[in-house]
Amino acid sequence: MTRLSSLHAVRRALRPGGVHLLWLRYQPPYHWPSTQAFLAARCIPGIETFADGVYRRSFVHAGRHGVLEATPVAGPWLQVRLHEVAPALLPGLIARLRRVYDLDARPAQIAAGLAGDALMARLLAARPGLRVPQGWDAFEQAMRTVLGQQISVAGAMTLAGRLVARHGALLQVEAAALSHVFPSAMAVAVAELEGLGMPRARAATLGTLARALLEQPNLLQPGQTLDAVLARLCSLKGIGPWSAHYLALRQVGARDALPLGDVALVKALRLLEGPQVRLAERALAWRPWRAYAAQHLWASLALTGPIGAS
């Protein structure tokens, strides 16, 4: 077993058949039940499954198809099995996995920033180390976000499954219950998207966003300022403040993004603090960690309904 990167604290073992077994370190605590519930609710048929604590998905990296299996194990480690991945591609995939699972978050710093608010102190105590899961890649998360506009998580995943079945490529790796990879931006940009079961305007927005990402590959690049991301996204037809903030939160990694118009956030806050409370006013106390505050509010609905958006 050898150490790949002291920066990322990765341990690696090579298994027969070209399987890479990785252990990715993170700073505890980590509230795994919330991340696992988030992933399980958002599995797209054909490309993802979640069973017995193991998240599996297909992916394309550097033009090659692969499959991963991820599950937390004893100690501050996420265990990941990667199938059909060339060793040279490991650093890029490790960086992507760290983003998806928000492994580089500093839970003590986040808690210190939110615990001064009485409501957030309660939610932090209930789910210590809660993370904000990120999208696998910019294009996939953009499509998930548009598909999730104004419908339930389950409804959005049904639509996403149809999109994958019609426009995704067949998976070139043998894997039980996985049949496709997510469609490429080019495939969606030129596709006929009506007939998926959504309003015509939303289908048009999928194509608009696909073309925008082809023209501007850095549109959702992590590290941008929140204001810059919001301005660029809201200039696209069909993308309003909710979608722009959600993409900033879920893909860009903007820690202060907050989709104020999100129905689930409003519901969660009113259940916790009463029907008269206003999200925009309460959220001022949560800056600059509003993305984590939002994730806590969504997670608080776990006992009463779906958790958040797509």
Coordinates of C-alpha atoms in Angstrom, one line a residue:
M1 CA 0.0 0.0 0.0
T2 CA 1.5 3.4 -1.0
R3 CA 0.7 7.0 -0.3
L4 CA -0.3 8.9 -3.4
S5 CA -0.6 12.4 -2.0
S6 CA 0.3 13.8 1.4
L7 CA -1.9 16.8 0.5
H8 CA -5.0 14.8 0.0
A9 CA -4.0 12.0 2.5
V10 CA -4.7 9.2 0.0
R11 CA -3.9 5.5 0.5
R12 CA -4.1 3.2 -2.5
A13 CA -4.0 -0.5 -3.2
L14 CA -4.1 -2.1 -6.6
R15 CA -6.5 -5.1 -6.8
P16 CA -6.6 -7.9 -9.5
G17 CA -8.2 -6.8 -12.7
G18 CA -7.1 -3.2 -12.6
V19 CA -9.3 -2.2 -9.7
H20 CA -7.9 0.7 -7.7
L21 CA -8.9 0.8 -4.0
L22 CA -8.5 4.2 -2.4
W23 CA -9.0 5.6 1.0
L24 CA -9.6 9.4 1.0
R25 CA -9.1 11.2 4.3
Y26 CA -11.2 14.0 5.7
Q27 CA -11.5 16.1 8.8
P28 CA -14.0 14.7 11.2
P29 CA -16.8 14.9 12.2
Y30 CA -18.7 13.9 9.1
H31 CA -22.5 13.3 9.2
W32 CA -22.6 10.4 6.8
P33 CA -26.3 9.6 7.2
S34 CA -27.2 13.0 5.6
T35 CA -24.8 12.6 2.7
Q36 CA -26.0 9.1 2.0
A37 CA -29.6 10.1 2.2
F38 CA -28.9 12.9 -0.3
L39 CA -27.2 10.5 -2.7
A40 CA -29.8 7.7 -2.4
A41 CA -32.7 10.1 -3.1
R42 CA -31.0 11.4 -6.3
C43 CA -29.8 8.2 -8.0
I44 CA -30.5 8.5 -11.8
P45 CA -31.6 5.1 -13.2
G46 CA -29.0 3.6 -15.4
I47 CA -26.0 5.6 -14.1
E48 CA -26.3 5.4 -10.3
T49 CA -27.4 3.0 -7.5
F50 CA -27.3 3.2 -3.7
A51 CA -27.6 0.0 -1.6
D52 CA -26.3 -1.3 1.7
G53 CA -24.4 2.0 2.3
V54 CA -22.5 1.8 -1.1
Y55 CA -22.9 4.4 -3.7
R56 CA -22.1 3.2 -7.3
R57 CA -22.1 5.2 -10.5
S58 CA -20.7 5.2 -14.0
F59 CA -18.7 8.1 -15.3
V60 CA -16.6 9.3 -18.2
H61 CA -13.1 10.7 -17.4
A62 CA -10.6 11.8 -20.1
G63 CA -12.8 10.1 -22.7
R64 CA -12.9 6.7 -20.9
H65 CA -15.8 4.9 -19.2
G66 CA -15.4 3.8 -15.6
V67 CA -17.3 2.7 -12.5
L68 CA -16.8 3.7 -8.9
E69 CA -18.1 2.4 -5.6
A70 CA -17.8 4.5 -2.5
T71 CA -18.6 4.0 1.2
P72 CA -17.3 5.4 4.5
V73 CA -15.2 3.1 6.6
A74 CA -13.8 3.1 10.1
G75 CA -11.8 6.2 10.9
P76 CA -11.8 9.4 8.9
W77 CA -11.8 7.7 5.5
L78 CA -14.0 7.3 2.5
Q79 CA -13.2 4.0 0.7
V80 CA -13.5 4.1 -3.1
R81 CA -13.1 1.3 -5.6
L82 CA -12.5 2.5 -9.2
H83 CA -12.9 0.1 -12.1
E84 CA -11.4 0.4 -15.5
V85 CA -9.3 3.5 -14.7
A86 CA -5.8 4.1 -15.9
P87 CA -3.4 5.1 -13.1
A88 CA -2.6 8.4 -14.8
L89 CA -6.2 9.4 -14.4
L90 CA -6.3 8.9 -10.6
P91 CA -5.3 12.4 -9.5
G92 CA -8.2 14.0 -11.4
L93 CA -10.7 11.5 -10.2
I94 CA -9.5 11.9 -6.6
A95 CA -10.0 15.7 -6.8
R96 CA -13.4 15.2 -8.2
L97 CA -14.4 12.7 -5.5
R98 CA -13.2 15.1 -2.8
R99 CA -15.5 17.8 -4.3
V100 CA -18.5 15.5 -4.6
Y101 CA -18.2 14.4 -1.0
D102 CA -17.1 17.8 0.3
L103 CA -14.1 16.1 1.9
D104 CA -12.0 19.3 2.2
A105 CA -14.6 21.1 4.4
R106 CA -13.4 22.4 7.7
P107 CA -16.3 21.4 10.0
A108 CA -14.9 23.2 13.1
Q109 CA -14.6 26.4 11.1
I110 CA -18.1 26.1 9.7
A111 CA -19.6 25.3 13.1
A112 CA -17.9 28.3 14.6
G113 CA -19.4 30.5 11.9
L114 CA -22.9 29.3 12.4
A115 CA -23.2 28.3 16.1
G116 CA -23.9 31.9 17.1
D117 CA -27.4 31.6 15.7
A118 CA -29.7 29.6 18.0
L119 CA -31.4 27.7 15.3
M120 CA -28.2 26.7 13.6
A121 CA -26.7 25.7 16.9
R122 CA -29.5 23.2 17.3
L123 CA -29.1 21.9 13.8
L124 CA -25.3 21.6 14.1
A125 CA -25.8 19.5 17.3
A126 CA -28.2 17.2 15.5
R127 CA -25.9 16.7 12.5
P128 CA -22.3 17.5 13.4
G129 CA -20.1 17.7 10.4
L130 CA -22.9 18.0 7.8
R131 CA -21.4 18.5 4.3
V132 CA -22.8 20.1 1.1
P133 CA -22.5 17.4 -1.5
Q134 CA -21.3 18.7 -4.9
G135 CA -22.2 17.6 -8.5
W136 CA -20.1 15.1 -10.3
D137 CA -19.4 17.6 -13.1
A138 CA -20.7 20.9 -14.3
F139 CA -22.8 19.7 -17.2
E140 CA -24.5 16.9 -15.3
Q141 CA -25.3 19.1 -12.3
A142 CA -26.6 21.8 -14.7
M143 CA -29.0 19.3 -16.2
R144 CA -30.1 18.0 -12.8
T145 CA -30.8 21.6 -11.7
V146 CA -33.0 22.4 -14.6
L147 CA -34.8 19.1 -14.5
G148 CA -35.6 19.8 -10.8
Q149 CA -37.2 23.2 -11.3
Q150 CA -40.5 23.3 -9.5
I151 CA -41.0 19.5 -9.1
S152 CA -40.1 16.9 -6.5
V153 CA -36.8 15.1 -6.3
A154 CA -38.4 11.9 -7.3
G155 CA -40.0 13.5 -10.3
A156 CA -36.7 15.1 -11.4
M157 CA -34.9 11.7 -11.2
T158 CA -37.6 10.2 -13.4
L159 CA -37.0 12.9 -16.0
A160 CA -33.2 12.5 -15.7
G161 CA -33.6 8.7 -16.2
R162 CA -35.5 9.4 -19.4
L163 CA -32.8 11.8 -20.6
V164 CA -30.1 9.2 -19.9
A165 CA -32.0 6.4 -21.6
R166 CA -32.6 8.5 -24.8
H167 CA -29.4 10.5 -25.1
G168 CA -26.7 8.8 -22.9
A169 CA -24.1 6.5 -24.4
L170 CA -24.2 2.8 -23.4
L171 CA -21.7 2.0 -20.6
Q172 CA -18.6 0.3 -22.1
V173 CA -17.8 -1.4 -18.7
E174 CA -19.6 -4.4 -17.3
A175 CA -21.4 -3.4 -14.2
A176 CA -24.6 -4.8 -12.7
A177 CA -27.6 -2.3 -12.7
L178 CA -25.6 0.3 -14.6
S179 CA -26.3 0.6 -18.3
H180 CA -25.3 4.1 -19.5
V181 CA -23.1 7.1 -18.9
F182 CA -24.7 10.6 -18.5
P183 CA -25.3 12.3 -21.9
S184 CA -22.6 14.7 -23.1
A185 CA -23.2 18.4 -23.5
M186 CA -23.0 18.0 -27.3
A187 CA -25.6 15.3 -27.3
V188 CA -28.1 17.4 -25.4
A189 CA -27.3 20.6 -27.3
V190 CA -28.4 19.0 -30.6
A191 CA -31.1 16.7 -29.3
E192 CA -34.8 16.9 -29.7
L193 CA -35.8 17.1 -26.0
E194 CA -39.6 17.5 -26.2
G195 CA -41.5 14.4 -25.2
L196 CA -39.5 13.8 -22.0
G197 CA -42.5 14.8 -19.9
M198 CA -41.6 18.4 -19.0
P199 CA -42.8 21.8 -20.1
R200 CA -41.5 22.9 -23.5
A201 CA -39.7 25.9 -21.9
R202 CA -37.8 23.7 -19.5
A203 CA -36.7 21.4 -22.4
A204 CA -35.5 24.5 -24.2
T205 CA -33.5 25.6 -21.1
L206 CA -31.7 22.2 -21.1
G207 CA -30.5 22.9 -24.7
T208 CA -29.6 26.5 -23.8
L209 CA -27.5 25.5 -20.9
A210 CA -25.8 22.7 -22.8
R211 CA -24.8 25.2 -25.5
A212 CA -23.7 27.7 -23.0
L213 CA -21.4 25.2 -21.3
L214 CA -19.9 24.2 -24.7
E215 CA -19.2 27.8 -25.5
Q216 CA -18.1 28.7 -21.9
P217 CA -16.5 25.6 -20.4
N218 CA -15.6 27.7 -17.3
L219 CA -19.1 28.9 -16.7
L220 CA -19.4 26.8 -13.5
Q221 CA -15.7 26.6 -12.6
P222 CA -15.2 26.4 -8.8
G223 CA -13.5 29.4 -7.2
Q224 CA -15.5 32.1 -8.9
T225 CA -17.1 34.9 -6.8
L226 CA -20.8 34.3 -6.1
D227 CA -21.8 37.6 -7.7
A228 CA -20.0 36.7 -10.9
V229 CA -21.5 33.3 -11.2
L230 CA -25.0 34.6 -10.5
A231 CA -24.7 37.4 -13.1
R232 CA -23.5 35.0 -15.8
L233 CA -26.1 32.4 -15.2
C234 CA -29.0 34.8 -14.9
S235 CA -28.2 36.2 -18.3
L236 CA -29.2 32.8 -19.8
K237 CA -32.8 32.4 -20.8
G238 CA -34.6 30.0 -18.5
I239 CA -32.2 30.4 -15.6
G240 CA -33.5 32.5 -12.7
P241 CA -32.2 33.3 -9.2
W242 CA -33.2 29.9 -7.8
S243 CA -31.4 27.9 -10.4
A244 CA -28.4 30.2 -10.4
H245 CA -28.0 30.0 -6.6
Y246 CA -28.5 26.3 -6.6
L247 CA -25.8 25.8 -9.2
A248 CA -23.5 28.1 -7.3
L249 CA -24.1 26.0 -4.1
R250 CA -24.0 22.6 -5.7
Q251 CA -21.4 22.9 -8.4
V252 CA -19.3 26.0 -7.9
G253 CA -18.9 25.4 -4.2
A254 CA -19.9 28.9 -3.2
R255 CA -20.3 28.6 0.5
D256 CA -22.6 31.7 0.8
A257 CA -25.0 30.7 -2.0
L258 CA -28.7 30.4 -0.9
P259 CA -31.7 29.8 -3.2
L260 CA -34.1 32.0 -1.3
G261 CA -37.1 30.9 -3.4
D262 CA -36.6 27.3 -2.6
V263 CA -40.0 25.9 -1.3
A264 CA -38.3 23.2 0.9
L265 CA -36.1 25.8 2.6
V266 CA -39.1 28.0 3.4
K267 CA -41.0 25.0 4.7
A268 CA -38.1 23.8 6.9
L269 CA -37.6 27.2 8.4
R270 CA -41.3 27.7 9.2
L271 CA -41.6 24.3 10.7
L272 CA -38.6 25.1 13.0
E273 CA -39.4 28.7 13.9
G274 CA -43.1 29.4 13.0
P275 CA -45.1 30.5 10.0
Q276 CA -44.3 34.2 10.1
V277 CA -40.5 33.9 9.8
R278 CA -38.9 35.2 6.6
L279 CA -36.0 33.3 5.1
A280 CA -34.2 36.3 3.6
E281 CA -34.1 38.1 6.9
R282 CA -33.1 35.0 9.0
A283 CA -30.4 34.1 6.5
L284 CA -28.4 37.3 7.2
A285 CA -27.2 35.8 10.4
W286 CA -25.8 32.8 8.6
R287 CA -23.4 34.6 6.3
P288 CA -20.8 33.6 4.9
W289 CA -21.9 30.0 5.4
R290 CA -25.4 30.1 4.0
A291 CA -24.9 27.1 1.8
Y292 CA -24.2 25.0 4.9
A293 CA -27.2 26.6 6.6
A294 CA -29.3 25.6 3.6
Q295 CA -28.1 22.0 3.7
H296 CA -29.0 21.8 7.4
L297 CA -32.5 23.1 6.7
W298 CA -33.0 20.6 3.9
A299 CA -31.7 17.8 6.0
S300 CA -34.1 18.8 8.8
L301 CA -37.0 17.7 6.6
A302 CA -35.7 14.1 6.6
L303 CA -38.4 13.1 9.0
T304 CA -41.2 15.0 7.3
G305 CA -40.5 14.9 3.6
P306 CA -38.0 15.1 0.7
I307 CA -34.6 16.7 1.4
G308 CA -34.1 19.8 -0.8
A309 CA -33.7 20.0 -4.5
S310 CA -32.1 18.0 -7.3

